Amino acid sequence: MLQIQFIRENRDHVIERLAVRNFDAAEIVDQAIELDKKRRETQSTLDANLSEANSIAKEIGQLFKEGKREEADAKKARSAELKEVSKGLQETLNETQDQLQKLLYQLPNLPHPSVPKGNTDADNEVVMTEGDVPELHDAAQPHWELAKEYGLIDFELGVKITGAGFPVYTGKGARLQRALVNFFLDNATAQGYLETMPPHVINEASGYGTGQLPDKEGQMYHATVDDLYLIPTAEVPITNIYRDVILKEDELPRKHTGYTPCFRREAGSYGKDVRGLNRLHQFDKVEIVQIANPKDSYATLDTMVEYVKTLLNKLELPYRVLRLCGGDLGFTSALTFDMEVYSAAQEKWLEVSSISNFENFQANRLKCRYRGEDGKPQLVHTLNGSALAFPRIVAALLENNQTPEGIRIPAALAEYTGFDMITK
RNA sequence: GGAGAGUUGGCAGAGUGGUCGAUUGCACUGGUCUUGAAAACCAGCGUACCGAAAGGUACCGAGAGUUCGAAUCUCUCACUCUCCGCCA
């Protein structure tokens, strides 16, 4: 959420920046500024009323002690009057604040100056491409065929137990998942990220803290009996560690990594893009999260991108880095780099990581602050990224490394799987 | 699932209708003392909003109520803990 003080002082800048998202903010911004003005005026008047009421209450108390009953009673009239007025003012103030809050919820984060204008993912800027696309043999197959042929993943069995999008991993398929958990966590902790295993279910307050609620309620699985939600990503429980927290400046940055399953309803998604592992309702992911000092959050973002590159290099997967354009940028993000691997049999790029700087947009909702040199609490910057999401990594690994003899496992990962070849 | 207790500032823990935004201890910050450190002593030390400032207002789990006045009384809700039951 953007800060109203900032909007008030930078009206034109806010509108101009949001135009990069093709978001016409003028009307909302002006309404918000108007409401904010009303809010402050109401607040001042109310405060003055309450102030007078407080001093009258004290006077009455004093008069009672002195036994001046009549004088005290006389003052009660004024007190009742003030009470009536204050009640009305309080209602106006609450309404105004609610309306203002609703407007602010509608405004997405301001894109960083480097974000290109654009409408769809076709307008994203390819920052770099790395690695060679492998040449596959003639009988090469997409990963869902390979998974079946080698007995790694059973999609139909998942349908029986749960439904579409909940695959069952078996044998080397399951072992590969376990290897990825350890591979990613070991790499992240070596970079100073604190290994963190959070709850996989969150309460409502946490959902609001990172912005899944109220807007994206339909995207999470909801356990209504207890009013809890299954996490769509580890970002939610981990970032919420810092909800309502004031850190000391020298405690920054805080770095966490966590492995969790992720649950996404993805309502309305179907078609060939969702075949196999391309899009699931439950998948595994290792996440990296940083709570950063605003002055170096962009340097932090760069280190996170660099870190994920090292993972993809170790996995020997061809990949590219995209700078998301305004139209494709997430609601809460100021700058996002997507990492895509090339899946050779499907002949397409698959997103395996999305690394974002939210600046203080999330922090404002979370109320996560740090105390600067002047002693005043200021909002932190939050960042996170996948490092990495498993299913599409597995898809690319299977497709790119298939040979007539079997599926080769990259050396760095073979240390974790215990095998360097998947055979029938 | 049953029964009971509780929710106050970073932590511990007072406070049962008026000068309480809140005693005290610990922690923390600064200072004095010391060759240095410790100890001792002195001072400071919540957050948000309004305001140029002075200052004002709100907040003692959340919301509503009683009252001239509520951390304190009433109601509703949420959460936590303890014991019993069940159980990985």
mmCIF file of C-alpha atoms in Angstrom, chain A residues 17-282:
data_model
loop_
_atom_site.group_PDB
_atom_site.id
_atom_site.type_symbol
_atom_site.label_atom_id
_atom_site.label_comp_id
_atom_site.label_asym_id
_atom_site.label_seq_id
_atom_site.Cartn_x
_atom_site.Cartn_y
_atom_site.Cartn_z
ATOM 1 C CA ARG A 17 4.565 6.422 -12.584
ATOM 2 C CA LEU A 18 1.360 4.385 -12.514
ATOM 3 C CA ALA A 19 0.787 5.228 -16.167
ATOM 4 C CA VAL A 20 3.685 2.862 -16.866
ATOM 5 C CA ARG A 21 1.324 0.111 -15.764
ATOM 6 C CA ASN A 22 -1.375 1.521 -18.039
ATOM 7 C CA PHE A 23 -3.125 2.415 -14.821
ATOM 8 C CA ASP A 24 -4.985 5.702 -14.904
ATOM 9 C CA ALA A 25 -4.684 6.778 -11.297
ATOM 10 C CA ALA A 26 -5.706 10.417 -11.534
ATOM 11 C CA GLU A 27 -9.237 9.969 -10.278
ATOM 12 C CA ILE A 28 -8.350 7.704 -7.357
ATOM 13 C CA VAL A 29 -5.400 9.859 -6.379
ATOM 14 C CA ASP A 30 -7.431 13.042 -6.354
ATOM 15 C CA GLN A 31 -10.223 11.420 -4.400
ATOM 16 C CA ALA A 32 -7.695 10.105 -1.908
ATOM 17 C CA ILE A 33 -6.106 13.513 -1.463
ATOM 18 C CA GLU A 34 -9.531 15.033 -0.975
ATOM 19 C CA LEU A 35 -10.493 12.407 1.622
ATOM 20 C CA ASP A 36 -7.173 12.847 3.356
ATOM 21 C CA LYS A 37 -7.812 16.546 3.672
ATOM 22 C CA LYS A 38 -11.238 15.849 5.137
ATOM 23 C CA ARG A 39 -9.730 13.286 7.454
ATOM 24 C CA ARG A 40 -7.178 15.730 8.842
ATOM 25 C CA GLU A 41 -9.710 18.487 9.312
ATOM 26 C CA THR A 42 -12.108 16.149 11.091
ATOM 27 C CA GLN A 43 -9.296 14.846 13.244
ATOM 28 C CA SER A 44 -8.304 18.364 14.325
ATOM 29 C CA THR A 45 -11.842 19.358 15.222
ATOM 30 C CA LEU A 46 -12.445 16.110 17.058
ATOM 31 C CA ASP A 47 -9.218 16.451 19.012
ATOM 32 C CA ALA A 48 -10.161 19.952 20.096
ATOM 33 C CA ASN A 49 -13.551 18.681 21.265
ATOM 34 C CA LEU A 50 -12.086 15.794 23.187
ATOM 35 C CA SER A 51 -9.515 18.091 24.706
ATOM 36 C CA GLU A 52 -12.214 20.349 26.074
ATOM 37 C CA ALA A 53 -14.250 17.370 27.279
ATOM 38 C CA ASN A 54 -11.212 16.013 29.093
ATOM 39 C CA SER A 55 -10.564 19.230 30.938
ATOM 40 C CA ILE A 56 -14.228 19.603 31.875
ATOM 41 C CA ALA A 57 -14.238 16.071 33.259
ATOM 42 C CA LYS A 58 -11.261 16.988 35.426
ATOM 43 C CA GLU A 59 -12.917 20.147 36.608
ATOM 44 C CA ILE A 60 -16.063 18.266 37.529
ATOM 45 C CA GLY A 61 -14.044 15.786 39.500
ATOM 46 C CA GLN A 62 -12.385 18.627 41.345
ATOM 47 C CA LEU A 63 -15.699 20.367 42.045
ATOM 48 C CA PHE A 64 -17.154 17.145 43.444
ATOM 49 C CA LYS A 65 -14.250 16.840 45.832
ATOM 50 C CA GLU A 66 -14.789 20.379 46.984
ATOM 51 C CA GLY A 67 -18.483 19.658 47.448
ATOM 52 C CA LYS A 68 -19.588 22.203 44.861
ATOM 53 C CA ARG A 69 -22.349 20.033 43.560
ATOM 54 C CA GLU A 70 -24.265 22.695 41.702
ATOM 55 C CA GLU A 71 -21.319 24.011 39.738
ATOM 56 C CA ALA A 72 -20.442 20.491 38.757
ATOM 57 C CA ASP A 73 -23.911 19.775 37.490
ATOM 58 C CA ALA A 74 -23.832 22.971 35.467
ATOM 59 C CA LYS A 75 -20.757 21.763 33.628
ATOM 60 C CA LYS A 76 -22.306 18.453 32.794
ATOM 61 C CA ALA A 77 -24.534 20.147 30.241
ATOM 62 C CA ARG A 78 -21.553 21.346 28.229
ATOM 63 C CA SER A 79 -19.989 17.924 28.591
ATOM 64 C CA ALA A 80 -23.056 16.191 27.160
ATOM 65 C CA GLU A 81 -23.065 18.629 24.274
ATOM 66 C CA LEU A 82 -19.434 17.900 23.490
ATOM 67 C CA LYS A 83 -20.062 14.218 23.708
ATOM 68 C CA GLU A 84 -22.808 14.443 21.137
ATOM 69 C CA VAL A 85 -20.660 16.426 18.716
ATOM 70 C CA SER A 86 -17.648 14.165 19.257
ATOM 71 C CA LYS A 87 -19.686 11.093 18.484
ATOM 72 C CA GLY A 88 -20.699 12.522 15.135
ATOM 73 C CA LEU A 89 -17.167 13.611 14.354
ATOM 74 C CA GLN A 90 -15.830 10.187 15.292
ATOM 75 C CA GLU A 91 -18.284 8.542 12.913
ATOM 76 C CA THR A 92 -17.314 10.904 10.124
ATOM 77 C CA LEU A 93 -13.655 10.230 10.809
ATOM 78 C CA ASN A 94 -14.134 6.464 10.751
ATOM 79 C CA GLU A 95 -16.089 6.595 7.516
ATOM 80 C CA THR A 96 -13.531 8.865 5.910
ATOM 81 C CA GLN A 97 -10.698 6.603 6.948
ATOM 82 C CA ASP A 98 -12.483 3.534 5.631
ATOM 83 C CA GLN A 99 -13.127 5.177 2.293
ATOM 84 C CA LEU A 100 -9.538 6.356 2.090
ATOM 85 C CA GLN A 101 -8.274 2.898 2.961
ATOM 86 C CA LYS A 102 -10.384 1.346 0.214
ATOM 87 C CA LEU A 103 -8.991 3.769 -2.328
ATOM 88 C CA LEU A 104 -5.418 3.147 -1.244
ATOM 89 C CA TYR A 105 -5.937 -0.614 -1.535
ATOM 90 C CA GLN A 106 -6.771 -0.046 -5.198
ATOM 91 C CA LEU A 107 -3.492 1.625 -6.044
ATOM 92 C CA PRO A 108 -0.688 -0.697 -7.152
ATOM 93 C CA ASN A 109 2.947 -0.051 -6.336
ATOM 94 C CA LEU A 110 4.901 2.541 -8.301
ATOM 95 C CA PRO A 111 7.081 0.911 -10.946
ATOM 96 C CA HIS A 112 10.816 1.520 -10.689
ATOM 97 C CA PRO A 113 12.168 3.946 -13.337
ATOM 98 C CA SER A 114 13.792 1.035 -15.177
ATOM 99 C CA VAL A 115 10.465 -0.727 -15.771
ATOM 100 C CA PRO A 116 9.625 -0.618 -19.477
ATOM 101 C CA LYS A 117 6.198 0.435 -20.603
ATOM 102 C CA GLY A 118 4.160 -2.402 -22.072
ATOM 103 C CA ASN A 119 0.948 -4.326 -21.950
ATOM 104 C CA THR A 120 1.599 -8.056 -21.789
ATOM 105 C CA ASP A 121 4.348 -10.567 -21.226
ATOM 106 C CA ALA A 122 5.281 -10.086 -24.877
ATOM 107 C CA ASP A 123 6.586 -6.643 -23.908
ATOM 108 C CA ASN A 124 8.925 -7.875 -21.201
ATOM 109 C CA GLU A 125 12.547 -6.995 -21.760
ATOM 110 C CA VAL A 126 14.994 -9.880 -22.158
ATOM 111 C CA VAL A 127 17.949 -8.812 -20.045
ATOM 112 C CA MET A 128 20.177 -11.777 -20.804
ATOM 113 C CA THR A 129 20.144 -15.326 -22.095
ATOM 114 C CA GLU A 130 22.545 -17.985 -20.924
ATOM 115 C CA GLY A 131 23.299 -21.563 -21.910
ATOM 116 C CA ASP A 132 22.793 -23.552 -25.074
ATOM 117 C CA VAL A 133 19.530 -25.133 -26.060
ATOM 118 C CA PRO A 134 20.222 -28.874 -26.306
ATOM 119 C CA GLU A 135 19.623 -30.804 -29.490
ATOM 120 C CA LEU A 136 17.315 -33.649 -28.714
ATOM 121 C CA HIS A 137 17.258 -37.023 -30.354
ATOM 122 C CA ASP A 138 14.484 -37.899 -32.778
ATOM 123 C CA ALA A 139 12.274 -39.779 -30.318
ATOM 124 C CA ALA A 140 12.393 -36.989 -27.733
ATOM 125 C CA GLN A 141 9.226 -36.531 -25.659
ATOM 126 C CA PRO A 142 7.653 -33.915 -23.426
ATOM 127 C CA HIS A 143 8.169 -34.392 -19.708
ATOM 128 C CA TRP A 144 4.717 -35.801 -18.966
ATOM 129 C CA GLU A 145 5.434 -38.681 -21.306
ATOM 130 C CA LEU A 146 8.895 -39.167 -19.818
ATOM 131 C CA ALA A 147 7.497 -39.050 -16.284
ATOM 132 C CA LYS A 148 5.110 -41.833 -17.144
ATOM 133 C CA GLU A 149 7.611 -43.891 -19.092
ATOM 134 C CA TYR A 150 10.196 -43.825 -16.304
ATOM 135 C CA GLY A 151 7.664 -44.176 -13.485
ATOM 136 C CA LEU A 152 8.520 -40.823 -11.890
ATOM 137 C CA ILE A 153 5.202 -39.038 -11.599
ATOM 138 C CA ASP A 154 1.633 -40.335 -11.719
ATOM 139 C CA PHE A 155 -0.820 -37.615 -12.674
ATOM 140 C CA GLU A 156 -3.864 -39.887 -12.896
ATOM 141 C CA LEU A 157 -3.286 -41.255 -9.423
ATOM 142 C CA GLY A 158 -3.307 -37.697 -8.095
ATOM 143 C CA VAL A 159 -6.669 -37.162 -9.773
ATOM 144 C CA LYS A 160 -8.018 -40.199 -7.965
ATOM 145 C CA ILE A 161 -6.750 -39.131 -4.557
ATOM 146 C CA THR A 162 -7.370 -35.416 -4.797
ATOM 147 C CA GLY A 163 -8.032 -33.968 -8.225
ATOM 148 C CA ALA A 164 -6.251 -32.572 -11.262
ATOM 149 C CA GLY A 165 -3.076 -30.691 -10.480
ATOM 150 C CA PHE A 166 -2.000 -32.821 -7.515
ATOM 151 C CA PRO A 167 0.538 -35.288 -8.936
ATOM 152 C CA VAL A 168 1.972 -38.263 -7.064
ATOM 153 C CA TYR A 169 5.751 -38.561 -7.256
ATOM 154 C CA THR A 170 7.214 -42.023 -6.897
ATOM 155 C CA GLY A 171 10.602 -43.708 -6.902
ATOM 156 C CA LYS A 172 13.305 -41.586 -8.475
ATOM 157 C CA GLY A 173 10.695 -38.933 -9.166
ATOM 158 C CA ALA A 174 10.099 -38.543 -5.446
ATOM 159 C CA ARG A 175 13.799 -38.809 -4.687
ATOM 160 C CA LEU A 176 14.455 -36.025 -7.161
ATOM 161 C CA GLN A 177 12.061 -33.767 -5.264
ATOM 162 C CA ARG A 178 13.830 -34.493 -2.006
ATOM 163 C CA ALA A 179 17.190 -33.838 -3.635
ATOM 164 C CA LEU A 180 16.000 -30.464 -4.886
ATOM 165 C CA VAL A 181 14.901 -29.457 -1.390
ATOM 166 C CA ASN A 182 18.356 -30.113 -0.011
ATOM 167 C CA PHE A 183 20.197 -28.716 -3.015
ATOM 168 C CA PHE A 184 18.340 -25.403 -2.901
ATOM 169 C CA LEU A 185 18.404 -25.035 0.884
ATOM 170 C CA ASP A 186 22.115 -25.857 1.106
ATOM 171 C CA ASN A 187 22.925 -23.287 -1.536
ATOM 172 C CA ALA A 188 20.774 -20.610 0.102
ATOM 173 C CA THR A 189 22.127 -21.144 3.607
ATOM 174 C CA ALA A 190 25.659 -20.951 2.169
ATOM 175 C CA GLN A 191 24.697 -17.437 1.073
ATOM 176 C CA GLY A 192 23.683 -16.485 4.592
ATOM 177 C CA TYR A 193 19.951 -17.089 4.393
ATOM 178 C CA LEU A 194 18.510 -18.412 7.638
ATOM 179 C CA GLU A 195 16.796 -21.722 7.042
ATOM 180 C CA THR A 196 13.205 -21.306 8.144
ATOM 181 C CA MET A 197 10.395 -23.809 8.244
ATOM 182 C CA PRO A 198 7.169 -21.874 8.678
ATOM 183 C CA PRO A 199 3.585 -23.060 9.074
ATOM 184 C CA HIS A 200 1.918 -24.090 5.841
ATOM 185 C CA VAL A 201 -1.375 -22.578 6.936
ATOM 186 C CA ILE A 202 -1.929 -18.926 7.764
ATOM 187 C CA ASN A 203 -4.515 -16.804 9.513
ATOM 188 C CA GLU A 204 -6.390 -13.871 8.059
ATOM 189 C CA ALA A 205 -4.077 -11.205 9.454
ATOM 190 C CA SER A 206 -1.102 -12.747 7.673
ATOM 191 C CA GLY A 207 -3.067 -12.838 4.432
ATOM 192 C CA TYR A 208 -3.619 -9.096 4.712
ATOM 193 C CA GLY A 209 -0.024 -8.483 5.717
ATOM 194 C CA THR A 210 1.460 -9.608 2.425
ATOM 195 C CA GLY A 211 -1.492 -8.531 0.296
ATOM 196 C CA GLN A 212 -3.163 -11.847 -0.637
ATOM 197 C CA LEU A 213 -6.231 -10.550 1.142
ATOM 198 C CA PRO A 214 -8.628 -9.069 0.477
ATOM 199 C CA ASP A 215 -8.161 -8.917 -3.306
ATOM 200 C CA LYS A 216 -6.864 -12.392 -4.131
ATOM 201 C CA GLU A 217 -8.950 -14.397 -1.731
ATOM 202 C CA GLY A 218 -10.158 -16.766 -4.438
ATOM 203 C CA GLN A 219 -6.624 -17.853 -5.252
ATOM 204 C CA MET A 220 -5.984 -19.478 -1.891
ATOM 205 C CA TYR A 221 -7.455 -22.658 -0.474
ATOM 206 C CA HIS A 222 -9.556 -21.703 2.518
ATOM 207 C CA ALA A 223 -10.129 -23.983 5.501
ATOM 208 C CA THR A 224 -13.379 -22.334 6.484
ATOM 209 C CA VAL A 225 -14.056 -24.250 9.695
ATOM 210 C CA ASP A 226 -11.012 -22.630 11.286
ATOM 211 C CA ASP A 227 -10.836 -19.665 8.930
ATOM 212 C CA LEU A 228 -7.282 -20.462 7.879
ATOM 213 C CA TYR A 229 -5.674 -20.442 4.443
ATOM 214 C CA LEU A 230 -3.200 -22.818 2.818
ATOM 215 C CA ILE A 231 -0.123 -20.851 1.822
ATOM 216 C CA PRO A 232 0.327 -20.018 -1.870
ATOM 217 C CA THR A 233 4.033 -19.427 -1.237
ATOM 218 C CA ALA A 234 6.474 -19.386 1.685
ATOM 219 C CA GLU A 235 6.676 -15.639 1.177
ATOM 220 C CA VAL A 236 3.463 -15.253 3.161
ATOM 221 C CA PRO A 237 4.372 -16.924 6.462
ATOM 222 C CA ILE A 238 8.023 -15.851 6.318
ATOM 223 C CA THR A 239 7.431 -12.191 5.542
ATOM 224 C CA ASN A 240 4.737 -12.106 8.221
ATOM 225 C CA ILE A 241 7.404 -12.910 10.799
ATOM 226 C CA TYR A 242 8.084 -9.196 10.503
ATOM 227 C CA ARG A 243 4.523 -7.963 10.810
ATOM 228 C CA ASP A 244 4.277 -5.233 13.484
ATOM 229 C CA VAL A 245 8.003 -5.352 14.118
ATOM 230 C CA ILE A 246 10.465 -2.501 14.563
ATOM 231 C CA LEU A 247 14.023 -3.582 13.849
ATOM 232 C CA LYS A 248 17.243 -1.856 14.714
ATOM 233 C CA GLU A 249 19.070 -0.545 11.700
ATOM 234 C CA ASP A 250 22.053 -2.819 12.323
ATOM 235 C CA GLU A 251 19.730 -5.844 12.260
ATOM 236 C CA LEU A 252 19.210 -5.288 8.534
ATOM 237 C CA PRO A 253 19.216 -7.079 6.240
ATOM 238 C CA ARG A 254 17.291 -10.105 7.511
ATOM 239 C CA LYS A 255 17.651 -13.046 5.141
ATOM 240 C CA HIS A 256 15.429 -16.119 5.241
ATOM 241 C CA THR A 257 15.081 -19.151 3.063
ATOM 242 C CA GLY A 258 12.351 -21.720 3.392
ATOM 243 C CA TYR A 259 11.078 -24.807 1.702
ATOM 244 C CA THR A 260 7.314 -25.298 1.646
ATOM 245 C CA PRO A 261 4.654 -26.821 -0.495
ATOM 246 C CA CYS A 262 2.583 -24.140 -2.216
ATOM 247 C CA PHE A 263 -1.145 -24.354 -2.809
ATOM 248 C CA ARG A 264 -2.872 -22.404 -5.547
ATOM 249 C CA ARG A 265 -6.410 -22.717 -6.726
ATOM 250 C CA GLU A 266 -5.578 -21.082 -10.057
ATOM 251 C CA ALA A 267 -9.284 -20.978 -10.803
ATOM 252 C CA GLY A 268 -10.070 -20.760 -14.467
ATOM 253 C CA SER A 269 -6.784 -22.084 -15.787
ATOM 254 C CA TYR A 270 -6.930 -24.945 -18.244
ATOM 255 C CA GLY A 271 -5.688 -25.960 -21.663
ATOM 256 C CA LYS A 272 -2.425 -27.242 -23.000
ATOM 257 C CA ASP A 273 -0.368 -24.751 -20.999
ATOM 258 C CA VAL A 274 -1.333 -26.610 -17.884
ATOM 259 C CA ARG A 275 -0.280 -30.082 -19.022
ATOM 260 C CA GLY A 276 2.023 -32.110 -16.887
ATOM 261 C CA LEU A 277 4.038 -30.056 -14.466
ATOM 262 C CA ASN A 278 3.482 -26.715 -16.152
ATOM 263 C CA ARG A 279 0.815 -25.584 -13.737
ATOM 264 C CA LEU A 280 -0.255 -27.350 -10.557
ATOM 265 C CA HIS A 281 -2.501 -26.786 -7.571
ATOM 266 C CA GLN A 282 0.184 -28.070 -5.240
#
